[in-house]
Amino acid sequence: MTVELNHTIVPSRDQRAAAKDLAELLGLEVTKAGHFDAVHVGNGVSLDFMDVDEVPRQPMHLAFLVSEETFDEVFGRLQERDQAYWADPMHRRLNQFSAYNGGRGFYWDSSPDGHNFEVLTRAE
């Protein structure tokens, strides 16, 4: 049997809003998975958002491998929100893309939870 990641729990101060925010940016939908609000990505993995009183001190980093077309769509939605983005995970290169293996990528924060999300067109 192979081992595959099935889901991960994403702690959030408002699980419904956080799941909706990410799903809208990525062009996906939110479903209910028990008491979680889930965002399902194309490889069968779900991100199960869960309400917590306090988000852990160490935010999560979640990276999404997308096509060039999807990258442009996600970036367009981010620009419509006038949301900041960075080329690096430490958020030092504001309003720039990264260039992994000839592809493009960027990072953004999931406010108010502080998770560090990334989209990239080529895997590292």
N, CA, C and O atoms as CSV, one atom per row, in Angstrom:
chain,resi,resn,atom,element,x,y,z
A,1,MET,N,N,0.843,-1.188,0.000
A,1,MET,CA,C,0.000,0.000,0.000
A,1,MET,C,C,0.883,1.244,0.000
A,1,MET,O,O,1.888,1.304,0.708
A,2,THR,N,N,0.506,2.210,-0.781
A,2,THR,CA,C,1.228,3.476,-0.774
A,2,THR,C,C,0.712,4.352,0.354
A,2,THR,O,O,-0.385,4.136,0.869
A,3,VAL,N,N,1.493,5.320,0.726
A,3,VAL,CA,C,1.098,6.265,1.760
A,3,VAL,C,C,0.796,7.596,1.082
A,3,VAL,O,O,1.633,8.135,0.357
A,4,GLU,N,N,-0.390,8.118,1.318
A,4,GLU,CA,C,-0.804,9.388,0.743
A,4,GLU,C,C,-1.337,10.288,1.842
A,4,GLU,O,O,-1.991,9.830,2.779
A,5,LEU,N,N,-1.050,11.570,1.715
A,5,LEU,CA,C,-1.644,12.546,2.624
A,5,LEU,C,C,-3.116,12.671,2.258
A,5,LEU,O,O,-3.448,12.888,1.093
A,6,ASN,N,N,-3.992,12.537,3.232
A,6,ASN,CA,C,-5.431,12.607,3.012
A,6,ASN,C,C,-5.996,13.971,3.381
A,6,ASN,O,O,-6.781,14.551,2.632
A,7,HIS,N,N,-5.588,14.483,4.549
A,7,HIS,CA,C,-6.064,15.799,4.981
A,7,HIS,C,C,-5.123,16.341,6.055
A,7,HIS,O,O,-4.337,15.607,6.654
A,8,THR,N,N,-5.228,17.621,6.272
A,8,THR,CA,C,-4.538,18.232,7.402
A,8,THR,C,C,-5.491,19.234,8.027
A,8,THR,O,O,-6.323,19.821,7.336
A,9,ILE,N,N,-5.372,19.429,9.314
A,9,ILE,CA,C,-6.226,20.378,10.026
A,9,ILE,C,C,-5.528,21.725,10.062
A,9,ILE,O,O,-4.363,21.830,10.447
A,10,VAL,N,N,-6.256,22.749,9.658
A,10,VAL,CA,C,-5.747,24.116,9.654
A,10,VAL,C,C,-6.466,24.885,10.759
A,10,VAL,O,O,-7.653,25.185,10.629
A,11,PRO,N,N,-5.756,25.209,11.853
A,11,PRO,CA,C,-6.401,25.944,12.942
A,11,PRO,C,C,-6.723,27.363,12.511
A,11,PRO,O,O,-5.938,28.012,11.819
A,12,SER,N,N,-7.897,27.838,12.932
A,12,SER,CA,C,-8.341,29.165,12.516
A,12,SER,C,C,-9.232,29.788,13.571
A,12,SER,O,O,-9.932,29.089,14.303
A,13,ARG,N,N,-9.200,31.091,13.641
A,13,ARG,CA,C,-10.087,31.799,14.569
A,13,ARG,C,C,-11.522,31.819,14.068
A,13,ARG,O,O,-12.453,31.977,14.857
A,14,ASP,N,N,-11.711,31.659,12.746
A,14,ASP,CA,C,-13.040,31.596,12.133
A,14,ASP,C,C,-12.942,30.626,10.966
A,14,ASP,O,O,-12.625,31.029,9.847
A,15,GLN,N,N,-13.212,29.357,11.218
A,15,GLN,CA,C,-12.975,28.330,10.217
A,15,GLN,C,C,-13.758,28.563,8.938
A,15,GLN,O,O,-13.228,28.349,7.847
A,16,ARG,N,N,-14.988,28.989,9.043
A,16,ARG,CA,C,-15.808,29.199,7.848
A,16,ARG,C,C,-15.226,30.303,6.982
A,16,ARG,O,O,-15.092,30.137,5.770
A,17,ALA,N,N,-14.879,31.432,7.595
A,17,ALA,CA,C,-14.323,32.561,6.838
A,17,ALA,C,C,-12.962,32.217,6.244
A,17,ALA,O,O,-12.675,32.582,5.104
A,18,ALA,N,N,-12.128,31.523,7.002
A,18,ALA,CA,C,-10.792,31.177,6.518
A,18,ALA,C,C,-10.870,30.196,5.350
A,18,ALA,O,O,-10.155,30.355,4.360
A,19,ALA,N,N,-11.724,29.194,5.457
A,19,ALA,CA,C,-11.878,28.232,4.366
A,19,ALA,C,C,-12.437,28.926,3.126
A,19,ALA,O,O,-11.977,28.677,2.012
A,20,LYS,N,N,-13.406,29.776,3.317
A,20,LYS,CA,C,-14.005,30.499,2.189
A,20,LYS,C,C,-12.980,31.407,1.525
A,20,LYS,O,O,-12.922,31.485,0.298
A,21,ASP,N,N,-12.182,32.083,2.315
A,21,ASP,CA,C,-11.165,32.985,1.783
A,21,ASP,C,C,-10.171,32.240,0.901
A,21,ASP,O,O,-9.885,32.666,-0.218
A,22,LEU,N,N,-9.645,31.130,1.405
A,22,LEU,CA,C,-8.679,30.362,0.631
A,22,LEU,C,C,-9.333,29.760,-0.615
A,22,LEU,O,O,-8.764,29.815,-1.705
A,23,ALA,N,N,-10.516,29.193,-0.454
A,23,ALA,CA,C,-11.201,28.573,-1.586
A,23,ALA,C,C,-11.463,29.595,-2.689
A,23,ALA,O,O,-11.266,29.295,-3.867
A,24,GLU,N,N,-11.898,30.775,-2.328
A,24,GLU,CA,C,-12.155,31.807,-3.340
A,24,GLU,C,C,-10.883,32.197,-4.071
A,24,GLU,O,O,-10.894,32.343,-5.293
A,25,LEU,N,N,-9.787,32.369,-3.345
A,25,LEU,CA,C,-8.526,32.731,-3.999
A,25,LEU,C,C,-8.053,31.645,-4.963
A,25,LEU,O,O,-7.554,31.952,-6.046
A,26,LEU,N,N,-8.207,30.384,-4.577
A,26,LEU,CA,C,-7.726,29.286,-5.402
A,26,LEU,C,C,-8.745,28.830,-6.445
A,26,LEU,O,O,-8.439,27.974,-7.275
A,27,GLY,N,N,-9.951,29.395,-6.410
A,27,GLY,CA,C,-10.985,28.989,-7.359
A,27,GLY,C,C,-11.577,27.632,-7.035
A,27,GLY,O,O,-11.936,26.876,-7.937
A,28,LEU,N,N,-11.682,27.319,-5.747
A,28,LEU,CA,C,-12.201,26.033,-5.283
A,28,LEU,C,C,-13.477,26.245,-4.482
A,28,LEU,O,O,-13.952,27.373,-4.350
A,29,GLU,N,N,-14.028,25.168,-3.951
A,29,GLU,CA,C,-15.246,25.245,-3.140
A,29,GLU,C,C,-14.980,24.751,-1.729
A,29,GLU,O,O,-14.025,24.017,-1.475
A,30,VAL,N,N,-15.843,25.170,-0.823
A,30,VAL,CA,C,-15.798,24.723,0.568
A,30,VAL,C,C,-16.903,23.703,0.768
A,30,VAL,O,O,-18.033,23.901,0.321
A,31,THR,N,N,-16.573,22.611,1.443
A,31,THR,CA,C,-17.580,21.620,1.808
A,31,THR,C,C,-17.505,21.406,3.319
A,31,THR,O,O,-16.539,21.804,3.968
A,32,LYS,N,N,-18.524,20.781,3.855
A,32,LYS,CA,C,-18.492,20.401,5.263
A,32,LYS,C,C,-17.924,18.992,5.367
A,32,LYS,O,O,-18.283,18.106,4.592
A,33,ALA,N,N,-17.038,18.801,6.328
A,33,ALA,CA,C,-16.469,17.487,6.619
A,33,ALA,C,C,-16.596,17.300,8.119
A,33,ALA,O,O,-15.687,17.639,8.877
A,34,GLY,N,N,-17.720,16.765,8.539
A,34,GLY,CA,C,-17.991,16.694,9.979
A,34,GLY,C,C,-18.156,18.098,10.513
A,34,GLY,O,O,-18.979,18.865,10.013
A,35,HIS,N,N,-17.372,18.444,11.535
A,35,HIS,CA,C,-17.467,19.797,12.089
A,35,HIS,C,C,-16.433,20.742,11.474
A,35,HIS,O,O,-16.268,21.866,11.949
A,36,PHE,N,N,-15.741,20.303,10.432
A,36,PHE,CA,C,-14.748,21.129,9.737
A,36,PHE,C,C,-15.358,21.783,8.501
A,36,PHE,O,O,-16.349,21.301,7.954
A,37,ASP,N,N,-14.756,22.878,8.075
A,37,ASP,CA,C,-15.002,23.455,6.754
A,37,ASP,C,C,-13.793,23.070,5.924
A,37,ASP,O,O,-12.669,23.451,6.248
A,38,ALA,N,N,-14.015,22.314,4.848
A,38,ALA,CA,C,-12.924,21.706,4.103
A,38,ALA,C,C,-12.773,22.313,2.712
A,38,ALA,O,O,-13.750,22.617,2.028
A,39,VAL,N,N,-11.510,22.476,2.322
A,39,VAL,CA,C,-11.158,22.877,0.972
A,39,VAL,C,C,-10.410,21.692,0.366
A,39,VAL,O,O,-9.356,21.294,0.864
A,40,HIS,N,N,-10.960,21.132,-0.708
A,40,HIS,CA,C,-10.359,19.969,-1.358
A,40,HIS,C,C,-9.505,20.432,-2.533
A,40,HIS,O,O,-9.968,21.183,-3.391
A,41,VAL,N,N,-8.264,19.980,-2.563
A,41,VAL,CA,C,-7.375,20.311,-3.669
A,41,VAL,C,C,-7.311,19.116,-4.626
A,41,VAL,O,O,-7.757,18.019,-4.291
A,42,GLY,N,N,-6.759,19.340,-5.804
A,42,GLY,CA,C,-6.848,18.393,-6.899
A,42,GLY,C,C,-6.241,17.030,-6.685
A,42,GLY,O,O,-6.601,16.100,-7.408
A,43,ASN,N,N,-5.351,16.855,-5.746
A,43,ASN,CA,C,-4.721,15.548,-5.556
A,43,ASN,C,C,-5.367,14.733,-4.429
A,43,ASN,O,O,-4.747,13.823,-3.878
A,44,GLY,N,N,-6.603,15.066,-4.098
A,44,GLY,CA,C,-7.341,14.292,-3.115
A,44,GLY,C,C,-7.111,14.682,-1.672
A,44,GLY,O,O,-7.654,14.044,-0.769
A,45,VAL,N,N,-6.331,15.701,-1.435
A,45,VAL,CA,C,-6.056,16.162,-0.076
A,45,VAL,C,C,-7.073,17.239,0.293
A,45,VAL,O,O,-7.433,18.074,-0.537
A,46,SER,N,N,-7.524,17.215,1.524
A,46,SER,CA,C,-8.391,18.298,1.982
A,46,SER,C,C,-7.708,19.066,3.117
A,46,SER,O,O,-6.994,18.503,3.947
A,47,LEU,N,N,-7.956,20.344,3.113
A,47,LEU,CA,C,-7.519,21.212,4.199
A,47,LEU,C,C,-8.746,21.444,5.055
A,47,LEU,O,O,-9.685,22.118,4.631
A,48,ASP,N,N,-8.745,20.894,6.248
A,48,ASP,CA,C,-9.905,20.926,7.137
A,48,ASP,C,C,-9.720,22.042,8.151
A,48,ASP,O,O,-8.943,21.911,9.097
A,49,PHE,N,N,-10.425,23.126,7.951
A,49,PHE,CA,C,-10.310,24.287,8.833
A,49,PHE,C,C,-11.116,24.031,10.102
A,49,PHE,O,O,-12.260,23.578,10.054
A,50,MET,N,N,-10.484,24.335,11.247
A,50,MET,CA,C,-11.069,24.061,12.554
A,50,MET,C,C,-10.961,25.308,13.425
A,50,MET,O,O,-9.900,25.926,13.519
A,51,ASP,N,N,-12.070,25.665,14.056
A,51,ASP,CA,C,-12.063,26.797,14.985
A,51,ASP,C,C,-11.210,26.478,16.203
A,51,ASP,O,O,-11.316,25.402,16.793
A,52,VAL,N,N,-10.367,27.428,16.565
A,52,VAL,CA,C,-9.569,27.345,17.790
A,52,VAL,C,C,-9.626,28.704,18.471
A,52,VAL,O,O,-9.832,29.731,17.824
A,53,ASP,N,N,-9.439,28.695,19.783
A,53,ASP,CA,C,-9.438,29.960,20.515
A,53,ASP,C,C,-8.200,30.784,20.216
A,53,ASP,O,O,-8.246,32.013,20.167
A,54,GLU,N,N,-7.091,30.083,20.017
A,54,GLU,CA,C,-5.824,30.770,19.763
A,54,GLU,C,C,-5.045,29.983,18.712
A,54,GLU,O,O,-4.797,28.788,18.869
A,55,VAL,N,N,-4.667,30.669,17.651
A,55,VAL,CA,C,-3.886,30.030,16.603
A,55,VAL,C,C,-2.496,29.745,17.155
A,55,VAL,O,O,-1.938,30.579,17.868
A,56,PRO,N,N,-1.924,28.584,16.842
A,56,PRO,CA,C,-0.582,28.259,17.347
A,56,PRO,C,C,0.441,29.330,16.978
A,56,PRO,O,O,0.308,30.002,15.955
A,57,ARG,N,N,1.448,29.479,17.807
A,57,ARG,CA,C,2.476,30.496,17.582
A,57,ARG,C,C,3.212,30.305,16.265
A,57,ARG,O,O,3.610,31.279,15.626
A,58,GLN,N,N,3.391,29.071,15.862
A,58,GLN,CA,C,4.069,28.788,14.605
A,58,GLN,C,C,3.016,28.598,13.514
A,58,GLN,O,O,2.341,27.570,13.473
A,59,PRO,N,N,2.876,29.585,12.634
A,59,PRO,CA,C,1.871,29.443,11.570
A,59,PRO,C,C,2.225,28.293,10.628
A,59,PRO,O,O,3.383,27.888,10.524
A,60,MET,N,N,1.224,27.789,9.961
A,60,MET,CA,C,1.428,26.734,8.976
A,60,MET,C,C,1.917,27.335,7.665
A,60,MET,O,O,1.636,28.491,7.350
A,61,HIS,N,N,2.648,26.535,6.917
A,61,HIS,CA,C,2.999,26.902,5.545
A,61,HIS,C,C,2.374,25.855,4.642
A,61,HIS,O,O,2.638,24.662,4.789
A,62,LEU,N,N,1.542,26.302,3.705
A,62,LEU,CA,C,0.914,25.402,2.747
A,62,LEU,C,C,1.208,25.922,1.351
A,62,LEU,O,O,0.928,27.082,1.046
A,63,ALA,N,N,1.770,25.071,0.502
A,63,ALA,CA,C,2.139,25.452,-0.861
A,63,ALA,C,C,1.274,24.685,-1.848
A,63,ALA,O,O,1.020,23.493,-1.673
A,64,PHE,N,N,0.823,25.381,-2.887
A,64,PHE,CA,C,-0.064,24.805,-3.879
A,64,PHE,C,C,0.610,24.867,-5.249
A,64,PHE,O,O,0.930,25.948,-5.743
A,65,LEU,N,N,0.819,23.716,-5.848
A,65,LEU,CA,C,1.387,23.623,-7.183
A,65,LEU,C,C,0.248,23.807,-8.176
A,65,LEU,O,O,-0.727,23.056,-8.152
A,66,VAL,N,N,0.369,24.812,-9.057
A,66,VAL,CA,C,-0.711,25.163,-9.983
A,66,VAL,C,C,-0.159,25.315,-11.397
A,66,VAL,O,O,1.050,25.437,-11.594
A,67,SER,N,N,-1.046,25.305,-12.359
A,67,SER,CA,C,-0.662,25.568,-13.740
A,67,SER,C,C,-0.386,27.061,-13.921
A,67,SER,O,O,-0.740,27.870,-13.063
A,68,GLU,N,N,0.238,27.418,-15.022
A,68,GLU,CA,C,0.477,28.833,-15.324
A,68,GLU,C,C,-0.842,29.598,-15.398
A,68,GLU,O,O,-0.945,30.718,-14.898
A,69,GLU,N,N,-1.847,28.993,-16.022
A,69,GLU,CA,C,-3.160,29.644,-16.143
A,69,GLU,C,C,-3.794,29.869,-14.771
A,69,GLU,O,O,-4.304,30.954,-14.489
A,70,THR,N,N,-3.762,28.848,-13.925
A,70,THR,CA,C,-4.330,28.987,-12.583
A,70,THR,C,C,-3.542,30.010,-11.773
A,70,THR,O,O,-4.127,30.776,-11.007
A,71,PHE,N,N,-2.224,30.031,-11.933
A,71,PHE,CA,C,-1.399,31.019,-11.249
A,71,PHE,C,C,-1.903,32.424,-11.579
A,71,PHE,O,O,-2.103,33.241,-10.681
A,72,ASP,N,N,-2.105,32.703,-12.862
A,72,ASP,CA,C,-2.583,34.026,-13.275
A,72,ASP,C,C,-3.951,34.340,-12.682
A,72,ASP,O,O,-4.211,35.478,-12.291
A,73,GLU,N,N,-4.825,33.341,-12.613
A,73,GLU,CA,C,-6.153,33.537,-12.036
A,73,GLU,C,C,-6.069,33.852,-10.543
A,73,GLU,O,O,-6.716,34.780,-10.058
A,74,VAL,N,N,-5.269,33.072,-9.822
A,74,VAL,CA,C,-5.104,33.294,-8.377
A,74,VAL,C,C,-4.493,34.672,-8.140
A,74,VAL,O,O,-4.961,35.422,-7.284
A,75,PHE,N,N,-3.462,35.002,-8.889
A,75,PHE,CA,C,-2.820,36.309,-8.722
A,75,PHE,C,C,-3.801,37.438,-9.033
A,75,PHE,O,O,-3.801,38.457,-8.342
A,76,GLY,N,N,-4.624,37.278,-10.048
A,76,GLY,CA,C,-5.628,38.289,-10.370
A,76,GLY,C,C,-6.607,38.504,-9.225
A,76,GLY,O,O,-6.956,39.642,-8.910
A,77,ARG,N,N,-7.056,37.409,-8.598
A,77,ARG,CA,C,-7.976,37.542,-7.460
A,77,ARG,C,C,-7.289,38.212,-6.271
A,77,ARG,O,O,-7.910,38.995,-5.552
A,78,LEU,N,N,-6.012,37.905,-6.066
A,78,LEU,CA,C,-5.258,38.537,-4.983
A,78,LEU,C,C,-5.139,40.041,-5.237
A,78,LEU,O,O,-5.285,40.843,-4.315
A,79,GLN,N,N,-4.873,40.419,-6.489
A,79,GLN,CA,C,-4.764,41.837,-6.838
A,79,GLN,C,C,-6.097,42.552,-6.654
A,79,GLN,O,O,-6.128,43.698,-6.208
A,80,GLU,N,N,-7.195,41.887,-6.993
A,80,GLU,CA,C,-8.520,42.488,-6.801
A,80,GLU,C,C,-8.756,42.837,-5.346
A,80,GLU,O,O,-9.454,43.805,-5.044
A,81,ARG,N,N,-8.190,42.068,-4.453
A,81,ARG,CA,C,-8.321,42.316,-3.012
A,81,ARG,C,C,-7.311,43.342,-2.506
A,81,ARG,O,O,-7.376,43.777,-1.356
A,82,ASP,N,N,-6.379,43.721,-3.376
A,82,ASP,CA,C,-5.295,44.623,-2.989
A,82,ASP,C,C,-4.516,44.049,-1.810
A,82,ASP,O,O,-4.152,44.759,-0.873
A,83,GLN,N,N,-4.273,42.750,-1.884
A,83,GLN,CA,C,-3.597,42.023,-0.818
A,83,GLN,C,C,-2.101,41.930,-1.111
A,83,GLN,O,O,-1.699,41.715,-2.255
A,84,ALA,N,N,-1.290,42.089,-0.089
A,84,ALA,CA,C,0.168,42.021,-0.230
A,84,ALA,C,C,0.606,40.600,-0.547
A,84,ALA,O,O,-0.038,39.629,-0.152
A,85,TYR,N,N,1.713,40.500,-1.267
A,85,TYR,CA,C,2.320,39.210,-1.566
A,85,TYR,C,C,3.832,39.387,-1.592
A,85,TYR,O,O,4.344,40.497,-1.733
A,86,TRP,N,N,4.534,38.262,-1.453
A,86,TRP,CA,C,5.989,38.288,-1.361
A,86,TRP,C,C,6.595,37.175,-2.211
A,86,TRP,O,O,5.929,36.189,-2.530
A,87,ALA,N,N,7.863,37.346,-2.570
A,87,ALA,CA,C,8.592,36.334,-3.328
A,87,ALA,C,C,9.238,35.298,-2.423
A,87,ALA,O,O,9.726,34.275,-2.905
A,88,ASP,N,N,9.246,35.547,-1.122
A,88,ASP,CA,C,9.968,34.665,-0.206
A,88,ASP,C,C,9.129,34.392,1.040
A,88,ASP,O,O,8.272,35.198,1.402
A,89,PRO,N,N,9.372,33.257,1.695
A,89,PRO,CA,C,8.566,32.899,2.862
A,89,PRO,C,C,8.793,33.788,4.082
A,89,PRO,O,O,7.964,33.813,4.993
A,90,MET,N,N,9.905,34.514,4.107
A,90,MET,CA,C,10.164,35.414,5.234
A,90,MET,C,C,9.547,36.795,5.024
A,90,MET,O,O,9.651,37.669,5.885
A,91,HIS,N,N,8.905,36.982,3.877
A,91,HIS,CA,C,8.214,38.227,3.534
A,91,HIS,C,C,9.158,39.435,3.518
A,91,HIS,O,O,8.876,40.476,4.111
A,92,ARG,N,N,10.270,39.265,2.833
A,92,ARG,CA,C,11.238,40.358,2.696
A,92,ARG,C,C,11.170,41.014,1.323
A,92,ARG,O,O,11.567,42.170,1.172
A,93,ARG,N,N,10.671,40.292,0.315
A,93,ARG,CA,C,10.642,40.818,-1.057
A,93,ARG,C,C,9.187,41.062,-1.467
A,93,ARG,O,O,8.567,40.249,-2.152
A,94,LEU,N,N,8.667,42.207,-1.027
A,94,LEU,CA,C,7.268,42.590,-1.218
A,94,LEU,C,C,6.959,42.806,-2.697
A,94,LEU,O,O,7.770,43.350,-3.447
A,95,ASN,N,N,5.763,42.363,-3.099
A,95,ASN,CA,C,5.233,42.571,-4.446
A,95,ASN,C,C,6.168,42.067,-5.541
A,95,ASN,O,O,6.340,42.707,-6.579
A,96,GLN,N,N,6.773,40.895,-5.284
A,96,GLN,CA,C,7.629,40.253,-6.272
A,96,GLN,C,C,7.271,38.774,-6.355
A,96,GLN,O,O,6.724,38.198,-5.415
A,97,PHE,N,N,7.589,38.173,-7.497
A,97,PHE,CA,C,7.427,36.728,-7.673
A,97,PHE,C,C,8.756,36.042,-7.411
A,97,PHE,O,O,9.822,36.634,-7.582
A,98,SER,N,N,8.678,34.801,-6.998
A,98,SER,CA,C,9.866,33.952,-6.941
A,98,SER,C,C,10.022,33.285,-8.314
A,98,SER,O,O,9.128,33.367,-9.156
A,99,ALA,N,N,11.154,32.631,-8.526
A,99,ALA,CA,C,11.419,31.980,-9.813
A,99,ALA,C,C,12.026,30.600,-9.572
A,99,ALA,O,O,13.211,30.386,-9.826
A,100,TYR,N,N,11.212,29.665,-9.081
A,100,TYR,CA,C,11.685,28.307,-8.820
A,100,TYR,C,C,11.809,27.534,-10.119
A,100,TYR,O,O,10.826,27.390,-10.845
A,101,ASN,N,N,12.987,27.039,-10.421
A,101,ASN,CA,C,13.213,26.182,-11.586
A,101,ASN,C,C,12.561,26.724,-12.856
A,101,ASN,O,O,12.025,25.963,-13.662
A,102,GLY,N,N,12.612,28.045,-13.027
A,102,GLY,CA,C,12.039,28.660,-14.211
A,102,GLY,C,C,10.550,28.909,-14.133
A,102,GLY,O,O,9.953,29.365,-15.108
A,103,GLY,N,N,9.938,28.624,-13.005
A,103,GLY,CA,C,8.514,28.882,-12.821
A,103,GLY,C,C,8.299,30.166,-12.037
A,103,GLY,O,O,9.233,30.938,-11.825
A,104,ARG,N,N,7.078,30.386,-11.614
A,104,ARG,CA,C,6.735,31.564,-10.816
A,104,ARG,C,C,6.064,31.129,-9.526
A,104,ARG,O,O,5.468,30.055,-9.449
A,105,GLY,N,N,6.170,31.985,-8.512
A,105,GLY,CA,C,5.517,31.708,-7.249
A,105,GLY,C,C,5.395,32.963,-6.428
A,105,GLY,O,O,6.077,33.955,-6.680
A,106,PHE,N,N,4.508,32.915,-5.428
A,106,PHE,CA,C,4.416,33.997,-4.454
A,106,PHE,C,C,3.763,33.474,-3.179
A,106,PHE,O,O,3.118,32.426,-3.171
A,107,TYR,N,N,3.946,34.224,-2.118
A,107,TYR,CA,C,3.427,33.910,-0.785
A,107,TYR,C,C,2.452,34.992,-0.357
A,107,TYR,O,O,2.575,36.144,-0.772
A,108,TRP,N,N,1.479,34.622,0.476
A,108,TRP,CA,C,0.604,35.603,1.106
A,108,TRP,C,C,0.173,35.079,2.456
A,108,TRP,O,O,0.233,33.879,2.723
A,109,ASP,N,N,-0.262,35.997,3.306
A,109,ASP,CA,C,-0.717,35.659,4.658
A,109,ASP,C,C,-2.212,35.431,4.671
A,109,ASP,O,O,-2.960,36.057,3.920
A,110,SER,N,N,-2.633,34.531,5.530
A,110,SER,CA,C,-4.062,34.347,5.783
A,110,SER,C,C,-4.396,35.104,7.055
A,110,SER,O,O,-4.307,34.548,8.150
A,111,SER,N,N,-4.770,36.332,6.925
A,111,SER,CA,C,-5.106,37.137,8.103
A,111,SER,C,C,-6.480,36.727,8.596
A,111,SER,O,O,-7.321,36.407,7.757
A,112,PRO,N,N,-6.772,36.710,9.865
A,112,PRO,CA,C,-5.900,37.065,10.980
A,112,PRO,C,C,-5.090,35.883,11.519
A,112,PRO,O,O,-4.394,36.018,12.525
A,113,ASP,N,N,-5.178,34.713,10.848
A,113,ASP,CA,C,-4.543,33.515,11.386
A,113,ASP,C,C,-3.035,33.473,11.179
A,113,ASP,O,O,-2.324,32.812,11.935
A,114,GLY,N,N,-2.544,34.172,10.165
A,114,GLY,CA,C,-1.103,34.267,9.959
A,114,GLY,C,C,-0.462,33.096,9.247
A,114,GLY,O,O,0.764,33.009,9.191
A,115,HIS,N,N,-1.267,32.186,8.697
A,115,HIS,CA,C,-0.680,31.086,7.948
A,115,HIS,C,C,-0.046,31.637,6.674
A,115,HIS,O,O,-0.530,32.612,6.099
A,116,ASN,N,N,1.026,31.013,6.247
A,116,ASN,CA,C,1.810,31.461,5.104
A,116,ASN,C,C,1.491,30.559,3.911
A,116,ASN,O,O,1.988,29.435,3.831
A,117,PHE,N,N,0.660,31.051,2.984
A,117,PHE,CA,C,0.263,30.279,1.821
A,117,PHE,C,C,1.143,30.636,0.636
A,117,PHE,O,O,1.666,31.748,0.550
A,118,GLU,N,N,1.302,29.685,-0.278
A,118,GLU,CA,C,2.146,29.873,-1.451
A,118,GLU,C,C,1.502,29.190,-2.655
A,118,GLU,O,O,0.911,28.118,-2.532
A,119,VAL,N,N,1.627,29.829,-3.822
A,119,VAL,CA,C,1.331,29.147,-5.077
A,119,VAL,C,C,2.614,29.163,-5.903
A,119,VAL,O,O,3.365,30.139,-5.891
A,120,LEU,N,N,2.851,28.071,-6.617
A,120,LEU,CA,C,4.023,27.985,-7.465
A,120,LEU,C,C,3.702,27.149,-8.692
A,120,LEU,O,O,2.855,26.257,-8.642
A,121,THR,N,N,4.383,27.443,-9.793
A,121,THR,CA,C,4.084,26.761,-11.046
A,121,THR,C,C,5.032,25.609,-11.337
A,121,THR,O,O,4.757,24.795,-12.219
A,122,ARG,N,N,6.125,25.527,-10.623
A,122,ARG,CA,C,7.076,24.420,-10.776
A,122,ARG,C,C,7.500,23.954,-9.382
A,122,ARG,O,O,7.770,24.767,-8.498
A,123,ALA,N,N,7.552,22.658,-9.205
A,123,ALA,CA,C,7.992,22.125,-7.908
A,123,ALA,C,C,9.486,22.338,-7.771
A,123,ALA,O,O,10.219,22.359,-8.760
A,124,GLU,N,N,9.926,22.496,-6.537
A,124,GLU,CA,C,11.342,22.724,-6.267
A,124,GLU,C,C,12.152,21.482,-6.468
A,124,GLU,O,O,13.368,21.501,-6.281
